[in-house]
mmCIF file of C-alpha atoms and ligand atoms in Angstrom:
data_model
loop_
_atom_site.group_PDB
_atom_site.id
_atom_site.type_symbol
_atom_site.label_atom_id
_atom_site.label_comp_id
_atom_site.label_asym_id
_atom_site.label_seq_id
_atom_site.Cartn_x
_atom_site.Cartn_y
_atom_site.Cartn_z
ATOM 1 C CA UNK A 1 3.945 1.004 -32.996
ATOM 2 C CA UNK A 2 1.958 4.050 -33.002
ATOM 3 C CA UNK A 3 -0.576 4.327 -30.568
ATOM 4 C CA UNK A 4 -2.577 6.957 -32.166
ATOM 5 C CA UNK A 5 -2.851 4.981 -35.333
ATOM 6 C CA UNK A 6 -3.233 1.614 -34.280
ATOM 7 C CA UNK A 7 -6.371 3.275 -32.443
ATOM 8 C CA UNK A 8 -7.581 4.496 -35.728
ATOM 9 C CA UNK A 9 -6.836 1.522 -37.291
ATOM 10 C CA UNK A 10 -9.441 -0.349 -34.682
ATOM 11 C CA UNK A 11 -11.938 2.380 -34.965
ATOM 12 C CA UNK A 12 -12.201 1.695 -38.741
ATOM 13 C CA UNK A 13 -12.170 -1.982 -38.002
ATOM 14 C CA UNK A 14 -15.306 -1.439 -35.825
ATOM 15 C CA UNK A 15 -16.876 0.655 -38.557
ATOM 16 C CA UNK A 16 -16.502 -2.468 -40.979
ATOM 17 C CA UNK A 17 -17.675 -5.053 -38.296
ATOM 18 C CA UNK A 18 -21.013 -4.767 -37.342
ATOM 19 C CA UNK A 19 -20.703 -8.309 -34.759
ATOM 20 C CA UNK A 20 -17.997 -6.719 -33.025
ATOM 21 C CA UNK A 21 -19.269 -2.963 -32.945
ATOM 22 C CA UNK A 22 -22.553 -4.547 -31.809
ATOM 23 C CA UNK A 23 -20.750 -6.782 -28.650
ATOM 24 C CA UNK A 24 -18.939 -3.415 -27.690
ATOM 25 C CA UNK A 25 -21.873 -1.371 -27.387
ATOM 26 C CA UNK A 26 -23.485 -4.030 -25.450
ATOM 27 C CA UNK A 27 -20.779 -4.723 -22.926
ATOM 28 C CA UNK A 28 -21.334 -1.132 -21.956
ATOM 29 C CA UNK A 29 -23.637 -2.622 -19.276
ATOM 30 C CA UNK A 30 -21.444 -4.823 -17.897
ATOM 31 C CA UNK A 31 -18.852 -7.544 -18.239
ATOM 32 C CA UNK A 32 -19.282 -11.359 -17.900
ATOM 33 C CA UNK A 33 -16.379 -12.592 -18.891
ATOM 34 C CA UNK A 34 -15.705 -16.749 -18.269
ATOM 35 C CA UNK A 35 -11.968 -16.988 -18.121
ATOM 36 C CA UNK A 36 -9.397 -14.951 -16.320
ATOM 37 C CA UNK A 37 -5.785 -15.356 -17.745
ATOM 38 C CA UNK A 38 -3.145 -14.661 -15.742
ATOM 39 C CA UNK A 39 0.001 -14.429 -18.196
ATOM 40 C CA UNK A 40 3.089 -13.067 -18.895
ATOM 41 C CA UNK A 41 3.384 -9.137 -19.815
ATOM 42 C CA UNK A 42 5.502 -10.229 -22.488
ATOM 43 C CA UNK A 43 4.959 -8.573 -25.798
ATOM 44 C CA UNK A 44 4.668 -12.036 -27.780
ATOM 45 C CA UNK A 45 2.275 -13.305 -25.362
ATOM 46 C CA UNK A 46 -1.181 -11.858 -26.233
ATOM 47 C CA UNK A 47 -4.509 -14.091 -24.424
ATOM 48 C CA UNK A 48 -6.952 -12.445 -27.000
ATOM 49 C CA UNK A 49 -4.628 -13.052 -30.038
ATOM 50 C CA UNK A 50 -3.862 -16.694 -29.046
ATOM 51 C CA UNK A 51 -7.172 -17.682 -27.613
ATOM 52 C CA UNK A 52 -8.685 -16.401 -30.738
ATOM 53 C CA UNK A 53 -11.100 -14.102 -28.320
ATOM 54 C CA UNK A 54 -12.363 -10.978 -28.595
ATOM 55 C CA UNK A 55 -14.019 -8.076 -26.556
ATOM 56 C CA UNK A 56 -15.663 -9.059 -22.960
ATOM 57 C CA UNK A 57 -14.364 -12.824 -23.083
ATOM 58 C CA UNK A 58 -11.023 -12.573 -20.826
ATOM 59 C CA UNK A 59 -10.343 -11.042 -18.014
ATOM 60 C CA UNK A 60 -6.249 -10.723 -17.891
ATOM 61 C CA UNK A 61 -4.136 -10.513 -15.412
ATOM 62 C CA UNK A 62 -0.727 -9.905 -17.075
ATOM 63 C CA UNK A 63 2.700 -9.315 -14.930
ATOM 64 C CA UNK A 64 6.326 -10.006 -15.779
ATOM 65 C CA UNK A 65 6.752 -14.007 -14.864
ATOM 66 C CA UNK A 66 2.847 -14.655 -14.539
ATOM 67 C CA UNK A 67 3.451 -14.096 -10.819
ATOM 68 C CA UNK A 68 0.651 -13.471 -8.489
ATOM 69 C CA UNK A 69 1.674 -11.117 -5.830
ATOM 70 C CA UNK A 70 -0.742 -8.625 -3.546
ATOM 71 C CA UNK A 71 -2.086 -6.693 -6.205
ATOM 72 C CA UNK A 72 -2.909 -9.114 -8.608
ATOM 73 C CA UNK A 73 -4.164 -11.216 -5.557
ATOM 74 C CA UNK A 74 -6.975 -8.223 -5.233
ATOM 75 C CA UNK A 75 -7.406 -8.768 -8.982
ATOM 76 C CA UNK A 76 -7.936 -12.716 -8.881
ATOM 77 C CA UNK A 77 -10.673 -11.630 -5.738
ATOM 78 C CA UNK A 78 -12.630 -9.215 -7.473
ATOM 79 C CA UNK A 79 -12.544 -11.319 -10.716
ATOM 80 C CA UNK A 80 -13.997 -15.029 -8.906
ATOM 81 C CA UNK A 81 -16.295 -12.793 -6.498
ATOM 82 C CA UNK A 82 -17.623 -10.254 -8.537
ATOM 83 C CA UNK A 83 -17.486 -11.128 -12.154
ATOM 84 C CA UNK A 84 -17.736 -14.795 -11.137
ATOM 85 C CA UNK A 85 -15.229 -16.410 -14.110
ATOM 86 C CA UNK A 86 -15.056 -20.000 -13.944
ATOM 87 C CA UNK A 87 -12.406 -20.772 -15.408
ATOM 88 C CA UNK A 88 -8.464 -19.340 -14.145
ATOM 89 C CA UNK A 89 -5.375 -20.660 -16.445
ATOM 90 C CA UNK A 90 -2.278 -18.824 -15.063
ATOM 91 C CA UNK A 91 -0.037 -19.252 -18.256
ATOM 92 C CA UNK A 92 3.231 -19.049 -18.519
ATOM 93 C CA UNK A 93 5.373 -19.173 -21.835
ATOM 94 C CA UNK A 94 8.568 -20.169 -23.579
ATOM 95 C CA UNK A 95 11.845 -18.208 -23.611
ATOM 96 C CA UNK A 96 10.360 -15.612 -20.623
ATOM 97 C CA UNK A 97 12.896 -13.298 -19.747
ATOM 98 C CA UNK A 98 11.720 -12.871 -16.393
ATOM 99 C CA UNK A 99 12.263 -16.511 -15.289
ATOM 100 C CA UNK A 100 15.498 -16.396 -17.213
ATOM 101 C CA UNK A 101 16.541 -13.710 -14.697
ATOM 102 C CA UNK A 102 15.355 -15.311 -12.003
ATOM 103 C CA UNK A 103 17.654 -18.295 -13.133
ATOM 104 C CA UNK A 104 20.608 -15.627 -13.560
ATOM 105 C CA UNK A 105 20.047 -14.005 -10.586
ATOM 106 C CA UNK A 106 19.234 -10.867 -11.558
ATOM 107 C CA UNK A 107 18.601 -7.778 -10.151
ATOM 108 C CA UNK A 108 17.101 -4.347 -10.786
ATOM 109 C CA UNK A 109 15.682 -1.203 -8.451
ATOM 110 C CA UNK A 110 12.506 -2.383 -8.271
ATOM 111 C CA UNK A 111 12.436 -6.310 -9.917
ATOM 112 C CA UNK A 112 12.887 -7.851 -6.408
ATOM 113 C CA UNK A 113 8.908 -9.059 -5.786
ATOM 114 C CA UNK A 114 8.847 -10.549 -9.168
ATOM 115 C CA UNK A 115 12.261 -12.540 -9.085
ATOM 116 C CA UNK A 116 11.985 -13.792 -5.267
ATOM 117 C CA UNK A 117 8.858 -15.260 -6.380
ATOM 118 C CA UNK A 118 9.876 -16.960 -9.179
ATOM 119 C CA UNK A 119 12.767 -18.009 -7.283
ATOM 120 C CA UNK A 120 10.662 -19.021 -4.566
ATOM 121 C CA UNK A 121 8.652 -21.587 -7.227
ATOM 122 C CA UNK A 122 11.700 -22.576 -8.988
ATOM 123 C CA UNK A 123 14.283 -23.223 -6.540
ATOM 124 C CA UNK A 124 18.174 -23.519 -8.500
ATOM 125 C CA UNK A 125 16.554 -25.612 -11.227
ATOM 126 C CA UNK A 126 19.135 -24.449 -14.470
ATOM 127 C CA UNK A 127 16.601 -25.768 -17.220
ATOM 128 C CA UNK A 128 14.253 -22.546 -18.283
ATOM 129 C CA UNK A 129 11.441 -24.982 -19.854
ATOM 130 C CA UNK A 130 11.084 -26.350 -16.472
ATOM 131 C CA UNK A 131 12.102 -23.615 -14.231
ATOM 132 C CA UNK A 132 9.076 -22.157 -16.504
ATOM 133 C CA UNK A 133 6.027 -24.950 -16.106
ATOM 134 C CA UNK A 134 7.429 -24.857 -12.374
ATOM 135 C CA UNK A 135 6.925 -21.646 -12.152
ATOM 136 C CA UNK A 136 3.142 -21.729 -13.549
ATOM 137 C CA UNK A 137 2.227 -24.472 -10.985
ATOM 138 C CA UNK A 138 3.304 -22.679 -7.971
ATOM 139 C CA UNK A 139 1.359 -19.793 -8.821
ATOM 140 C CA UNK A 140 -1.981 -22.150 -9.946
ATOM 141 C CA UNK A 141 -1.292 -23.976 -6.527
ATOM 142 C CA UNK A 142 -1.023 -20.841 -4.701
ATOM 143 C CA UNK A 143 -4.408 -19.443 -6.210
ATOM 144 C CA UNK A 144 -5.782 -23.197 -5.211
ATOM 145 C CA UNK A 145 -4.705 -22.506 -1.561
ATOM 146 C CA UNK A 146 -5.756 -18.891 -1.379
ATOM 147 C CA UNK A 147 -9.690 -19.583 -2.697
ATOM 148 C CA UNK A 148 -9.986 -22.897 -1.518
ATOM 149 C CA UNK A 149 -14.019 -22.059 -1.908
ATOM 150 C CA UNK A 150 -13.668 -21.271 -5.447
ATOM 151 C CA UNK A 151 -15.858 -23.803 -7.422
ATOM 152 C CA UNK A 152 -14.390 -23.318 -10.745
ATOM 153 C CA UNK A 153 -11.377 -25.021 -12.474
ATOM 154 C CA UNK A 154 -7.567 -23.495 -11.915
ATOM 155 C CA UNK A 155 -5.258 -24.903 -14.040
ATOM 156 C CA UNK A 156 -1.835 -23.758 -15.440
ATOM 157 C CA UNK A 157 -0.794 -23.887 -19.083
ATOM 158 C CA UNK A 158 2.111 -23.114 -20.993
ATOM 159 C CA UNK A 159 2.571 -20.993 -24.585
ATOM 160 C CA UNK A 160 5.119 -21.784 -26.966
ATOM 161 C CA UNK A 161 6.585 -18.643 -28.452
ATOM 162 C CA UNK A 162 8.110 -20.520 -31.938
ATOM 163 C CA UNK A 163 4.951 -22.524 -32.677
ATOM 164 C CA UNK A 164 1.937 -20.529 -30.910
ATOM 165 C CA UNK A 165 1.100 -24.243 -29.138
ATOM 166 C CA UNK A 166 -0.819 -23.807 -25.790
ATOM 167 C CA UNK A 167 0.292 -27.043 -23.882
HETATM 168 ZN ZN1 ZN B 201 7.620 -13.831 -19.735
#
């Protein structure tokens, strides 16, 4: 993947689509988007590409194991106060390397925040898929607990890698 290219690539996409050269320019103002994802940073695990969305419509949130710790906390605070979304799906995903290291008790120089967490949500369950939806449901319970105020719906949903499924 070259970054240089796949820029220019978009640039002439833009020059071709009126709609979506049209959105950008007016999104300059400001954004409004309805939905924040919080996902996975995993590469196969895009929210624009699987939601079928484009600029301005997500607000993402994207960390190794969909976990929410302080700064993405700060990110979930300024997206429900400020940009007022109303709708948060924390989304986890199929085959995600980070819960399977959590499983395998891992470790790395700097991984430990992400893996206690998951631990923390999955406890010593062996089975990824549900180690996995687990793992979503802590973190959508956790948001539920932290913005107890918030008015709009948190739910947790998870992407299969093989199929492209959002159940
Ligand atoms: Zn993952």
């Amino acid at each position: 993947m070259d970054i240089e290219q796949g820029n220019k690539e978009f640039l002439d996409k833009l020059e071709k689509d009126e709609a979506l050269r049209n959105r950008r320019d007016e999104l300059v103002k400001g954004q409004h988007p309805e939905t924040l994802v919080i996902t996975c940073s995993d590469s196969r695990v895009i929210p624009e590409l699987i939601f079928n969305s484009s600029l301005g419509d997500l607000f993402v949130i994207r960390t190794a194991g969909n976990v929410i710790n302080e700064g993405e906390l700060a990110t979930v605070e300024y997206a429900i106060e400020h940009l007022k979304v109303k709708h948060i799906i924390v989304l986890g995903h199929t085959h995600c390397g980070a819960v399977r290291a959590a499983i395998n008790n891992e470790k790395g120089q700097y991984l430990d925040p992400i893996l206690k967490r998951i631990r923390r949500n999955i406890g010593d369950v062996p089975n990824e898929l549900i180690a996995t939806t687990m793992n979503a449901i802590a973190e959508k319970d956790y948001l539920k607990e932290k913005f107890p105020q918030y008015e709009g719906t948190i739910e947790y949903k998870i992407y299969d890698i093989e199929n492209s499924v959002v159940f």
